[in-house]
Structure formats: C-alpha cells, structure tokens
CSV table of C-alpha atoms in Angstrom, one decimal:
chain,number,residue,atom,x,y,z
A,1,MET,CA,-111.9,-118.6,-85.7
A,2,THR,CA,-112.4,-119.0,-82.0
A,3,ASN,CA,-111.8,-122.7,-82.4
A,4,PHE,CA,-108.7,-122.4,-84.5
A,5,PHE,CA,-106.5,-122.9,-81.4
A,6,ASN,CA,-107.3,-125.1,-78.5
A,7,PRO,CA,-106.8,-123.7,-75.9
A,8,PRO,CA,-107.2,-120.2,-77.3
A,9,LEU,CA,-104.0,-118.4,-78.3
A,10,TYR,CA,-104.2,-115.7,-75.6
A,11,LEU,CA,-104.5,-118.5,-72.9
A,12,GLN,CA,-101.4,-120.2,-74.4
A,13,ARG,CA,-99.5,-117.0,-74.0
A,14,TYR,CA,-100.6,-116.5,-70.4
A,15,GLN,CA,-99.8,-120.1,-69.6
A,16,PHE,CA,-96.3,-119.6,-71.0
A,17,VAL,CA,-95.7,-116.8,-68.5
A,18,ILE,CA,-97.2,-118.9,-65.7
A,19,GLU,CA,-94.9,-121.8,-66.4
A,20,PHE,CA,-91.9,-119.4,-66.5
A,21,ILE,CA,-92.9,-118.1,-63.0
A,22,LYS,CA,-93.2,-121.6,-61.6
A,23,ARG,CA,-89.7,-122.5,-62.8
A,24,ASN,CA,-87.9,-119.2,-61.9
A,25,LYS,CA,-90.0,-117.9,-59.0
A,26,PRO,CA,-89.5,-114.1,-59.4
A,27,LYS,CA,-90.6,-112.0,-56.5
A,28,LYS,CA,-91.4,-108.8,-58.4
A,29,MET,CA,-93.2,-108.7,-61.8
A,30,VAL,CA,-94.6,-105.9,-64.0
A,31,ASP,CA,-96.8,-106.4,-67.0
A,32,LEU,CA,-96.4,-103.7,-69.6
A,33,GLY,CA,-99.6,-103.1,-71.7
A,34,CYS,CA,-101.6,-105.0,-69.0
A,35,ASN,CA,-104.9,-104.0,-70.7
A,36,ASP,CA,-107.8,-105.6,-68.8
A,37,CYS,CA,-105.4,-107.2,-66.2
A,38,ALA,CA,-106.3,-110.7,-67.4
A,39,LEU,CA,-102.7,-112.0,-67.1
A,40,LEU,CA,-102.3,-110.3,-63.6
A,41,ARG,CA,-105.5,-112.0,-62.4
A,42,LYS,CA,-103.9,-115.4,-63.1
A,43,VAL,CA,-100.4,-114.6,-61.8
A,44,LYS,CA,-101.6,-113.3,-58.4
A,45,PHE,CA,-102.4,-116.9,-57.3
A,46,HIS,CA,-98.7,-117.7,-57.4
A,47,ARG,CA,-97.7,-116.5,-53.9
A,48,GLU,CA,-94.0,-116.5,-54.5
A,49,ILE,CA,-94.6,-113.1,-56.1
A,50,GLU,CA,-94.5,-110.2,-53.6
A,51,LEU,CA,-95.0,-107.3,-55.9
A,52,LEU,CA,-97.2,-107.4,-59.0
A,53,ALA,CA,-97.6,-104.3,-61.1
A,54,GLY,CA,-99.4,-103.5,-64.4
A,55,VAL,CA,-98.9,-100.5,-66.7
A,56,ASP,CA,-101.2,-99.4,-69.6
A,57,ILE,CA,-101.8,-96.2,-71.5
A,58,ASP,CA,-105.6,-96.7,-71.4
A,59,SER,CA,-106.9,-95.9,-67.9
A,60,ALA,CA,-110.5,-96.7,-68.8
A,61,VAL,CA,-109.8,-100.4,-69.5
A,62,ILE,CA,-107.8,-100.7,-66.2
A,63,ARG,CA,-110.5,-99.1,-64.2
A,64,GLU,CA,-113.1,-101.4,-65.6
A,65,LYS,CA,-111.3,-104.6,-64.4
A,66,MET,CA,-109.0,-103.5,-61.6
A,67,TYR,CA,-111.3,-104.6,-58.7
A,68,ALA,CA,-111.1,-108.1,-60.0
A,69,LEU,CA,-107.6,-108.1,-58.4
A,70,ALA,CA,-109.0,-107.4,-54.9
A,71,PRO,CA,-108.5,-110.1,-52.3
A,72,ILE,CA,-111.3,-112.7,-52.0
A,73,PRO,CA,-112.6,-114.3,-48.8
A,74,THR,CA,-110.2,-117.2,-49.2
A,75,ASP,CA,-107.2,-114.9,-49.1
A,76,TYR,CA,-108.2,-113.9,-45.6
A,77,LEU,CA,-108.9,-117.5,-44.5
A,78,GLN,CA,-105.7,-118.8,-46.0
A,79,PRO,CA,-103.3,-115.9,-46.1
A,80,GLY,CA,-100.0,-116.5,-47.9
A,81,ASP,CA,-96.6,-116.9,-46.2
A,82,HIS,CA,-95.4,-113.7,-47.9
A,83,PRO,CA,-97.1,-110.3,-48.5
A,84,LEU,CA,-98.5,-109.5,-52.0
A,85,THR,CA,-98.9,-106.0,-53.2
A,86,ILE,CA,-100.6,-105.2,-56.5
A,87,GLU,CA,-100.2,-101.8,-58.2
A,88,LEU,CA,-101.8,-100.6,-61.4
A,89,TYR,CA,-100.5,-97.5,-63.3
A,90,GLN,CA,-101.7,-95.4,-66.2
A,91,GLY,CA,-98.7,-94.4,-68.3
A,92,SER,CA,-96.7,-94.9,-71.5
A,93,VAL,CA,-94.1,-97.7,-71.8
A,94,THR,CA,-91.9,-95.2,-73.5
A,95,GLU,CA,-91.6,-93.0,-70.4
A,96,LYS,CA,-89.3,-93.6,-67.4
A,97,ASP,CA,-90.9,-93.7,-63.9
A,98,ARG,CA,-88.8,-94.8,-61.0
A,99,ARG,CA,-91.6,-96.9,-59.5
A,100,ILE,CA,-91.2,-99.5,-62.2
A,101,LYS,CA,-87.5,-100.1,-61.5
A,102,GLY,CA,-86.2,-103.1,-59.6
A,103,PHE,CA,-88.4,-105.8,-61.0
A,104,ASP,CA,-87.2,-109.4,-61.5
A,105,LEU,CA,-89.5,-110.0,-64.5
A,106,VAL,CA,-91.0,-107.8,-67.1
A,107,THR,CA,-93.6,-109.1,-69.5
A,108,SER,CA,-94.8,-107.5,-72.7
A,109,ILE,CA,-97.4,-109.7,-74.3
A,110,GLU,CA,-98.5,-108.6,-77.8
A,111,LEU,CA,-97.6,-105.0,-77.2
A,112,ILE,CA,-94.6,-103.9,-79.3
A,113,GLU,CA,-96.5,-104.2,-82.6
A,114,HIS,CA,-98.8,-101.4,-81.4
A,115,LEU,CA,-95.8,-99.0,-81.2
A,116,GLN,CA,-94.3,-96.8,-83.9
A,117,LEU,CA,-90.8,-97.8,-84.8
A,118,GLY,CA,-89.5,-94.7,-83.2
A,119,ASP,CA,-91.3,-95.5,-80.0
A,120,LEU,CA,-90.0,-99.0,-80.1
A,121,ASP,CA,-86.5,-97.7,-79.6
A,122,ARG,CA,-87.6,-95.7,-76.6
A,123,PHE,CA,-89.4,-98.8,-75.3
A,124,SER,CA,-86.1,-100.7,-75.5
A,125,GLU,CA,-84.3,-98.0,-73.6
A,126,VAL,CA,-86.9,-97.9,-70.9
A,127,VAL,CA,-87.2,-101.7,-70.4
A,128,PHE,CA,-83.5,-102.8,-70.9
A,129,GLY,CA,-81.6,-99.6,-70.1
A,130,PHE,CA,-83.7,-98.1,-67.3
A,131,MET,CA,-85.6,-100.9,-65.6
A,132,VAL,CA,-82.8,-103.5,-66.1
A,133,PRO,CA,-84.8,-106.5,-64.9
A,134,ALA,CA,-83.4,-110.0,-64.5
A,135,ALA,CA,-85.6,-111.4,-67.3
A,136,VAL,CA,-88.0,-110.0,-70.0
A,137,ILE,CA,-90.7,-111.9,-71.9
A,138,ILE,CA,-91.8,-110.3,-75.2
A,139,SER,CA,-94.4,-111.8,-77.5
A,140,THR,CA,-95.5,-110.5,-80.9
A,141,PRO,CA,-97.3,-111.9,-84.0
A,142,ASN,CA,-95.4,-114.0,-86.5
A,143,ALA,CA,-96.2,-112.6,-89.9
A,144,GLU,CA,-95.2,-115.9,-91.6
A,145,PHE,CA,-98.2,-117.6,-89.9
A,146,ASN,CA,-100.8,-115.1,-91.2
A,147,PRO,CA,-101.6,-117.0,-94.4
A,148,LEU,CA,-102.8,-119.9,-92.3
A,149,LEU,CA,-105.4,-117.8,-90.4
A,150,PRO,CA,-108.9,-118.0,-92.0
A,151,GLY,CA,-110.3,-114.8,-93.4
A,152,LEU,CA,-107.3,-112.7,-92.5
A,153,THR,CA,-106.3,-109.8,-94.8
A,154,GLY,CA,-103.7,-107.3,-93.7
A,155,PHE,CA,-102.5,-107.2,-90.1
A,156,ARG,CA,-104.2,-109.1,-87.3
A,157,HIS,CA,-105.5,-106.0,-85.6
A,158,TYR,CA,-106.4,-102.5,-86.9
A,159,ASP,CA,-104.0,-100.8,-84.4
A,160,HIS,CA,-100.9,-102.9,-85.4
A,161,LYS,CA,-98.1,-100.7,-86.8
A,162,PHE,CA,-96.1,-103.7,-88.0
A,163,GLU,CA,-95.9,-107.5,-87.9
A,164,TRP,CA,-92.5,-109.1,-88.1
A,165,THR,CA,-91.3,-112.3,-89.6
A,166,ARG,CA,-89.2,-114.6,-87.4
A,167,ALA,CA,-86.0,-113.3,-88.9
A,168,GLU,CA,-87.0,-109.6,-88.3
A,169,PHE,CA,-88.0,-110.2,-84.7
A,170,GLN,CA,-84.8,-112.1,-84.0
A,171,ARG,CA,-82.6,-109.5,-85.6
A,172,TRP,CA,-84.2,-106.8,-83.4
A,173,ALA,CA,-84.0,-108.9,-80.3
A,174,LEU,CA,-80.4,-109.8,-80.7
A,175,ARG,CA,-79.4,-106.2,-81.4
A,176,VAL,CA,-81.2,-105.1,-78.2
A,177,GLY,CA,-79.5,-107.9,-76.3
A,178,ARG,CA,-76.0,-106.9,-77.4
A,179,GLU,CA,-76.7,-103.2,-76.6
A,180,PHE,CA,-78.0,-103.7,-73.1
A,181,GLY,CA,-76.3,-106.9,-72.0
A,182,TYR,CA,-78.9,-109.6,-72.5
A,183,GLU,CA,-79.0,-113.0,-74.1
A,184,VAL,CA,-82.1,-114.2,-75.9
A,185,GLU,CA,-84.0,-117.5,-76.3
A,186,PHE,CA,-86.6,-117.7,-79.0
A,187,THR,CA,-89.7,-119.8,-78.9
A,188,GLY,CA,-93.5,-119.3,-79.2
A,189,VAL,CA,-97.0,-120.6,-78.8
A,190,GLY,CA,-99.8,-121.5,-81.2
A,191,GLU,CA,-99.2,-124.5,-83.4
A,192,ALA,CA,-101.7,-125.4,-86.1
A,193,PRO,CA,-102.1,-129.2,-86.3
A,194,GLY,CA,-101.8,-130.5,-89.8
A,195,GLN,CA,-100.5,-127.3,-91.2
A,196,ASP,CA,-97.1,-126.4,-92.5
A,197,GLN,CA,-94.8,-126.4,-89.5
A,198,THR,CA,-92.1,-124.5,-91.3
A,199,VAL,CA,-93.8,-121.2,-90.7
A,200,GLY,CA,-93.2,-121.4,-86.9
A,201,PHE,CA,-95.5,-120.4,-84.1
A,202,CYS,CA,-98.4,-118.1,-84.4
A,203,SER,CA,-97.1,-115.9,-81.6
A,204,GLN,CA,-93.3,-115.7,-81.4
A,205,ILE,CA,-91.7,-115.1,-78.1
A,206,GLY,CA,-88.3,-113.9,-77.0
A,207,VAL,CA,-87.0,-114.5,-73.5
A,208,PHE,CA,-84.3,-112.1,-72.5
A,209,TRP,CA,-81.8,-112.9,-69.6
A,210,ARG,CA,-79.6,-110.3,-68.2
A,211,ILE,CA,-75.9,-111.4,-68.4
A,212,ILE,CA,-74.2,-108.2,-67.2
A,213,PRO,CA,-74.5,-107.2,-63.5
A,214,VAL,CA,-76.4,-104.0,-62.9
A,215,SER,CA,-74.1,-101.1,-61.9
A,216,GLN,CA,-75.0,-98.8,-59.0
A,217,SER,CA,-76.5,-95.7,-60.5
A,218,HIS,CA,-76.0,-92.3,-58.8
A,219,GLU,CA,-78.4,-90.5,-61.1
A,220,PRO,CA,-81.4,-88.7,-59.5
A,221,GLU,CA,-84.4,-90.9,-59.0
A,222,GLY,CA,-86.4,-89.0,-61.6
A,223,PRO,CA,-90.0,-87.8,-61.8
A,224,LEU,CA,-93.2,-89.8,-61.2
A,225,LEU,CA,-94.8,-89.8,-64.6
A,226,TYR,CA,-97.3,-92.5,-64.1
A,227,LYS,CA,-100.6,-92.2,-62.4
A,228,LEU,CA,-101.4,-94.8,-59.7
A,229,LEU,CA,-104.9,-96.1,-60.4
A,230,TYR,CA,-105.1,-98.9,-57.9
A,231,SER,CA,-103.1,-100.4,-55.1
A,232,VAL,CA,-104.0,-103.3,-52.7
A,233,LYS,CA,-102.0,-105.3,-50.2
A,234,TYR,CA,-103.1,-108.9,-49.5
A,235,PRO,CA,-103.1,-110.4,-46.0
A,236,SER,CA,-100.2,-112.5,-45.1
A,237,LEU,CA,-98.7,-114.4,-42.2
A,238,CYS,CA,-96.0,-111.7,-42.1
A,239,ASP,CA,-98.6,-109.5,-40.5
A,240,ASN,CA,-98.7,-110.3,-36.8
A,241,ASN,CA,-102.4,-109.4,-36.5
A,242,VAL,CA,-103.3,-111.7,-39.4
A,243,LEU,CA,-101.1,-114.5,-38.0
A,244,GLN,CA,-102.7,-114.2,-34.5
A,245,ARG,CA,-106.2,-114.3,-35.9
A,246,ILE,CA,-105.5,-117.4,-38.1
A,247,LEU,CA,-103.6,-119.2,-35.3
A,248,VAL,CA,-106.3,-118.5,-32.7
A,249,ASN,CA,-109.0,-119.6,-35.1
A,250,GLU,CA,-107.2,-122.9,-35.6
A,251,VAL,CA,-106.8,-123.4,-31.9
A,252,LEU,CA,-110.4,-122.7,-31.1
A,253,TYR,CA,-111.6,-125.0,-33.9
A,254,TRP,CA,-109.4,-127.9,-32.7
A,255,SER,CA,-110.1,-127.3,-29.1
A,256,GLU,CA,-113.9,-127.7,-29.6
A,257,ASN,CA,-113.2,-130.7,-31.8
A,258,LEU,CA,-111.1,-132.4,-29.2
A,259,LYS,CA,-113.5,-131.5,-26.5
A,260,ARG,CA,-116.4,-133.0,-28.4
A,261,ARG,CA,-114.6,-136.3,-29.0
A,262,TRP,CA,-113.3,-136.5,-25.4
A,263,LEU,CA,-116.8,-136.0,-24.0
A,264,GLU,CA,-118.2,-138.7,-26.3
A,265,GLU,CA,-115.4,-141.1,-25.3
A,266,THR,CA,-115.9,-140.3,-21.6
A,267,SER,CA,-119.6,-140.8,-21.9
A,268,GLU,CA,-119.0,-144.2,-23.6
A,269,ARG,CA,-116.6,-145.2,-20.8
A,270,GLU,CA,-119.1,-144.3,-18.1
A,271,GLU,CA,-121.8,-146.3,-19.8
A,272,ASP,CA,-119.4,-149.2,-20.1
A,273,ALA,CA,-118.5,-148.9,-16.4
A,274,TYR,CA,-122.2,-149.0,-15.5
A,275,SER,CA,-122.7,-152.0,-17.8
A,276,ASP,CA,-119.6,-153.7,-16.2
A,277,GLN,CA,-121.1,-153.2,-12.7
A,278,ASN,CA,-124.3,-154.9,-13.7
A,279,THR,CA,-122.4,-157.6,-15.4
A,280,GLU,CA,-120.3,-158.2,-12.3
A,281,GLU,CA,-123.5,-158.5,-10.1
A,282,GLU,CA,-124.9,-161.0,-12.6
A,283,GLU,CA,-121.6,-162.9,-12.6
A,284,GLU,CA,-121.6,-163.0,-8.8
A,285,ASP,CA,-125.1,-164.4,-8.8
A,286,MET,CA,-124.2,-166.9,-11.5
A,287,GLU,CA,-121.0,-167.9,-9.6
A,288,GLY,CA,-123.1,-168.6,-6.5
A,289,ARG,CA,-125.4,-170.9,-8.5
A,290,LEU,CA,-122.4,-172.5,-10.2
A,291,ALA,CA,-120.7,-173.2,-6.9
A,292,GLU,CA,-123.3,-175.7,-5.9
A,293,ARG,CA,-122.8,-177.5,-9.2
A,294,LEU,CA,-119.0,-177.1,-9.2
A,295,SER,CA,-118.8,-178.9,-5.9
A,296,GLN,CA,-119.9,-181.9,-7.9
A,297,MET,CA,-117.4,-181.3,-10.7
A,298,GLU,CA,-113.9,-181.8,-9.4
A,299,GLY,CA,-111.0,-180.4,-11.4
A,300,LYS,CA,-113.1,-177.7,-13.3
A,301,GLU,CA,-113.3,-174.8,-10.8
A,302,GLN,CA,-110.1,-173.2,-12.1
A,303,ASP,CA,-111.3,-173.1,-15.8
A,304,VAL,CA,-114.7,-171.5,-15.0
A,305,GLU,CA,-113.2,-168.8,-12.7
A,306,ARG,CA,-110.6,-167.8,-15.2
A,307,GLN,CA,-113.0,-166.9,-18.0
A,308,PRO,CA,-114.7,-163.8,-16.6
A,309,ALA,CA,-111.3,-162.4,-15.5
A,310,ASP,CA,-109.9,-162.7,-19.0
A,311,TRP,CA,-112.9,-160.9,-20.4
A,312,ARG,CA,-112.5,-158.0,-18.0
A,313,ARG,CA,-108.7,-157.7,-18.7
A,314,ARG,CA,-109.1,-157.6,-22.5
A,315,ARG,CA,-111.9,-155.0,-22.2
A,316,GLU,CA,-109.7,-152.7,-19.9
A,317,GLU,CA,-106.8,-153.0,-22.3
A,318,ASN,CA,-108.9,-151.8,-25.2
A,319,GLU,CA,-110.3,-148.9,-23.3
A,320,GLU,CA,-106.9,-147.7,-22.2
A,321,MET,CA,-105.1,-148.2,-25.6
A,322,GLU,CA,-105.8,-144.6,-26.9
A,323,ASP,CA,-104.9,-142.9,-23.6
A,324,ASP,CA,-101.6,-144.8,-23.5
A,325,ASP,CA,-100.5,-143.0,-26.6
A,326,LEU,CA,-100.7,-139.6,-24.8
A,327,THR,CA,-98.5,-138.2,-22.0
A,328,GLU,CA,-100.0,-137.0,-18.8
A,329,GLY,CA,-99.7,-133.4,-20.0
A,330,GLU,CA,-101.6,-134.1,-23.2
A,331,ARG,CA,-104.7,-135.6,-21.7
A,332,LEU,CA,-107.9,-133.5,-21.5
A,333,TYR,CA,-109.5,-133.2,-18.1
A,334,ARG,CA,-112.5,-131.6,-16.3
A,335,SER,CA,-112.3,-128.5,-14.0
A,336,GLY,CA,-115.7,-127.9,-12.5
A,337,ARG,CA,-118.2,-127.5,-15.4
A,338,SER,CA,-115.4,-126.8,-17.9
A,339,VAL,CA,-113.2,-129.0,-20.0
A,340,CYS,CA,-109.4,-128.2,-20.2
A,341,VAL,CA,-107.6,-128.9,-23.5
A,342,PRO,CA,-103.8,-128.9,-22.9
A,343,VAL,CA,-101.7,-126.7,-25.1
A,344,ALA,CA,-99.3,-129.6,-25.6
A,345,ARG,CA,-102.2,-131.6,-27.2
A,346,LEU,CA,-103.2,-128.7,-29.5
A,347,TRP,CA,-99.5,-128.4,-30.6
A,348,SER,CA,-100.0,-131.7,-32.5
A,349,CYS,CA,-103.0,-130.4,-34.4
A,350,PRO,CA,-102.8,-129.6,-38.2
A,351,ARG,CA,-101.3,-126.2,-39.0
A,352,VAL,CA,-101.0,-125.1,-35.3
A,353,GLU,CA,-97.3,-126.2,-35.1
A,354,SER,CA,-96.4,-124.7,-38.5
A,355,LEU,CA,-98.1,-121.4,-37.8
A,356,SER,CA,-96.7,-120.9,-34.3
A,357,GLY,CA,-93.2,-122.2,-34.8
A,358,ASN,CA,-92.6,-123.0,-31.1
A,359,ILE,CA,-94.9,-123.8,-28.2
A,360,SER,CA,-93.8,-120.8,-26.1
A,361,PHE,CA,-95.0,-118.5,-28.9
A,362,LEU,CA,-98.2,-120.4,-29.1
A,363,LYS,CA,-98.9,-119.9,-25.3
A,364,GLN,CA,-98.0,-116.2,-25.6
A,365,ILE,CA,-100.5,-115.7,-28.5
A,366,LEU,CA,-103.3,-117.5,-26.6
A,367,LEU,CA,-102.7,-115.7,-23.3
A,368,ASN,CA,-102.9,-112.3,-25.1
A,369,ASP,CA,-106.1,-113.0,-27.1
A,370,SER,CA,-109.4,-112.1,-25.4
A,371,ARG,CA,-111.3,-114.9,-27.3
A,372,VAL,CA,-109.3,-117.6,-25.4
A,373,SER,CA,-109.8,-118.7,-21.8
A,374,MET,CA,-106.7,-120.2,-20.3
A,375,THR,CA,-105.9,-121.9,-17.0
A,376,GLU,CA,-103.9,-119.9,-14.4
A,377,ASP,CA,-100.7,-121.8,-15.3
A,378,GLY,CA,-101.3,-121.1,-19.0
A,379,LEU,CA,-101.0,-124.8,-19.9
A,380,ALA,CA,-104.5,-125.5,-21.1
A,381,VAL,CA,-107.4,-123.9,-23.0
A,382,VAL,CA,-110.6,-123.8,-20.9
A,383,LEU,CA,-113.9,-124.5,-22.7
A,384,ALA,CA,-117.4,-124.6,-21.2
A,385,GLU,CA,-118.9,-128.1,-21.1
A,386,ALA,CA,-122.3,-127.9,-22.8
A,387,GLU,CA,-125.1,-129.8,-21.2
A,388,ASP,CA,-125.7,-131.7,-24.4
A,389,HIS,CA,-122.2,-131.8,-26.0
A,390,GLN,CA,-123.6,-133.6,-29.0
A,391,ASP,CA,-125.1,-130.3,-30.1
A,392,LEU,CA,-121.6,-129.0,-30.7
A,393,ASP,CA,-121.0,-130.9,-33.9
A,394,TYR,CA,-117.8,-129.8,-35.6
A,395,SER,CA,-117.3,-133.0,-37.5
A,396,ASP,CA,-118.6,-131.6,-40.7
A,397,ALA,CA,-116.9,-128.2,-40.4
A,398,PRO,CA,-114.9,-127.6,-43.6
A,399,GLU,CA,-111.2,-127.1,-43.3
A,400,CYS,CA,-109.7,-124.0,-45.1
A,401,THR,CA,-108.6,-124.9,-48.6
A,402,ASP,CA,-106.4,-122.9,-50.9
A,403,ILE,CA,-109.0,-122.1,-53.6
A,404,ARG,CA,-107.5,-121.4,-57.0
A,405,GLN,CA,-109.7,-119.2,-59.0
A,406,SER,CA,-109.1,-117.5,-62.3
A,407,VAL,CA,-111.1,-115.1,-64.4
A,408,VAL,CA,-111.2,-116.2,-68.0
A,409,CYS,CA,-110.9,-113.4,-70.6
A,410,THR,CA,-113.5,-113.9,-73.3
A,411,VAL,CA,-112.1,-111.3,-75.7
A,412,GLU,CA,-111.6,-112.9,-79.1
A,413,GLU,CA,-108.7,-112.4,-81.4
A,414,ASP,CA,-109.2,-109.7,-83.9
A,415,TRP,CA,-107.5,-111.0,-87.0
A,416,GLY,CA,-108.9,-108.5,-89.5
A,417,ALA,CA,-108.4,-104.8,-90.0
C-alpha cells in the first residue's frame, strides 16, 4: 500500500501547497488540523511567509513535534530578510478566536471528513465568514477512487464521518463560495497509472479565492478560545542586532582573507625584488665580460643591451597589473606591525554591500562594534600581522549556505476501518 503512490499521497498534498505558496507568496498562513506539523515544517523554509500558524484539537500530537519547528543553526548564520513567527494553538476549528483572523492563506488538508455535518457548517462560518482569508485550500478523499485502493473496505480512516464523491464535494464548495463571496477551482493529487482515469484524483482539492472585498467590522474582537502551545520568532535582518552580527562576521572574515592574500603577494614581490637584485649584479658582471667581446663586434651593441631592459619592463608590468585595478583608497597597507584593510575594499566583498546598503552605514556599524579595530579616520580595519601569516589559512573556510532541510513524515495512510 505504501508503494501505491509515488511519491506518497501525503507528500503530493504537501507539495501542492508548497507550489501554491511559491506562485502566490502569501505572508500569513494558518494550517487547520495541523496534526504533527509536518506541513508547517516544510512551509517554514519559504521565507516570504512572515507568520505561520497551526491549529489542532489534539494538544498531545502538537507537543510531540512542535520543537521540530525551532530555528536551526543555519537560521542564525543565514537569517532571512523578513521576520518569521510560528505559533501553534490547541483549539477547535468550529470556534472563533480573533488570533486566527487576518491570514492570507488557510489550509485544511484531509480535515473536513473528520467533522460531523453539523460541525462542517460551523467550520464554514469560521473559515469563510470569520477569518475571511484571501485564499483557502481544502483537500478531502474522493470516494469514487476508493474501489482502486487495495484492501480497502469502508472509509479510508476509522475516524472519517463521510467521504464525498466529486459531485458532492463540488456542490458543497460552490454553495459555500456563493454564501461567503468566493470562487472555487477544483483539482486534486494522486493519479493511479494504468487505472481508470474517469474516477478522478485520489485526494480532491478545492482552491477558494475571495472575490468580495472584506468590509471593516466594528464587532468586539471576541474571546481567546484557543490555547497557545508554542511560539517562536526566527532571526532576521530586520533585527538590527542580528544584522550587525552578520555584517561584522562577513567583514572580519573577508578582512582576514584579504590580509592573508596581500601578505602572500607582498612576500612574493620581496622575494622577486631580491632575485632581481642578484640578477642585475650578474648582468653587470656579464656585461663587463661582454664589453670586451663587443668591442670586436661592431653593430651588435644595441641589440645585446636592449634584451635585459625588455625582460625587466615585462616583469614590472606583470607585477603591477593587479594593483592597477584598485584605487589608492582600496589598497591594503602596513601600519607598524598591523595590516590595514580599507573599508572601500571590503565594500566590494560578497554580501557586504547588500547587507549594509551604503558605505556610511557600514562604517558606522564597524566603529560601534567592539570586535573591530579601526584606524583613527575610520577608513580601514586594522588587523594584527601574524609572524607567520601562512598559519592564518581561511582559504578553506566554508561560506554560509542556505541549507534546505525538511522532516519527512513517515506515517502511512490508513485505508481501512
């Protein structure tokens, strides 16, 4: 049974929601009947969402998995551009709580079939009449597909109160849409290759779009009926403390990296200069010996004297080529036993410009951070010159990457009663 759909049916439902979020970019989403928070754990990586909430009647199942929604180390190394708040509530989807109003997207994945028909009417009133989101995604089993499921007798789950055909689901959805001002698109997930395609999808889905503007309500806000079980706020660049920490970390990393490379290049130039000095002495000695022979070779003095000068000129041009690409204010320099890295040079390093926005703000951040030593004029970062700079090897230091992790739910479908 676990191999009947590939990928598994629950993952196809989650992926449908993910694709919807990618296209429409809602900022606030609530999942009704969130259960073990498996969908929320996938959605949280889409940083266009700023508020992510889940509601379920079973507090035990939420408590078991809620800490999987906590920030991971990567979230602190690579904070998002916008804040993300996650809230989990224990409560009934047939009750009105003002904290679940104002969402852009409401999802109800395989939930309504667990409600009594009387509760289904109250659910409709809560979602479409009270919450009035911009969009709603509702999925429910398609009863017409059940004969294709191996070993299934009765409903797919012992707690299902009903399972609708496509016509029954569409009739209910269209009625709700007319009553509350929504239009509905019907689709689904879960095709059985080689089977009768006339039965439709295994899970049928209705996507509701609000078509009537929300009127300003003057009613009292109402009671708080839900119990808040978990709340966490992710770090973001909107937090000045987080922004300063990330920006300074980038500056310190690139400062050390530039210093190491500059010291290596300086050492190479000093070695080349020493080598050139010896070469010039050898050339002078050779020229002295050649002079005696050249006196006997009229017409060839000019050619012999030109060759060493051409060599020296080409060597000097190659050595200065990289420095010519930098302005005077971008070149590193020594100050005593320290190396000074100009802020103007750091400005061109990856992420530094995008994080700081302008060079004045970058200077202000660096001057106010105790981890950074600056020159008196505030134009350069001052780093100690190690006696053996090769020990400071940052070449293999990993750059921060936006790690995408997801927790795969391993709960299998329960087709039987």
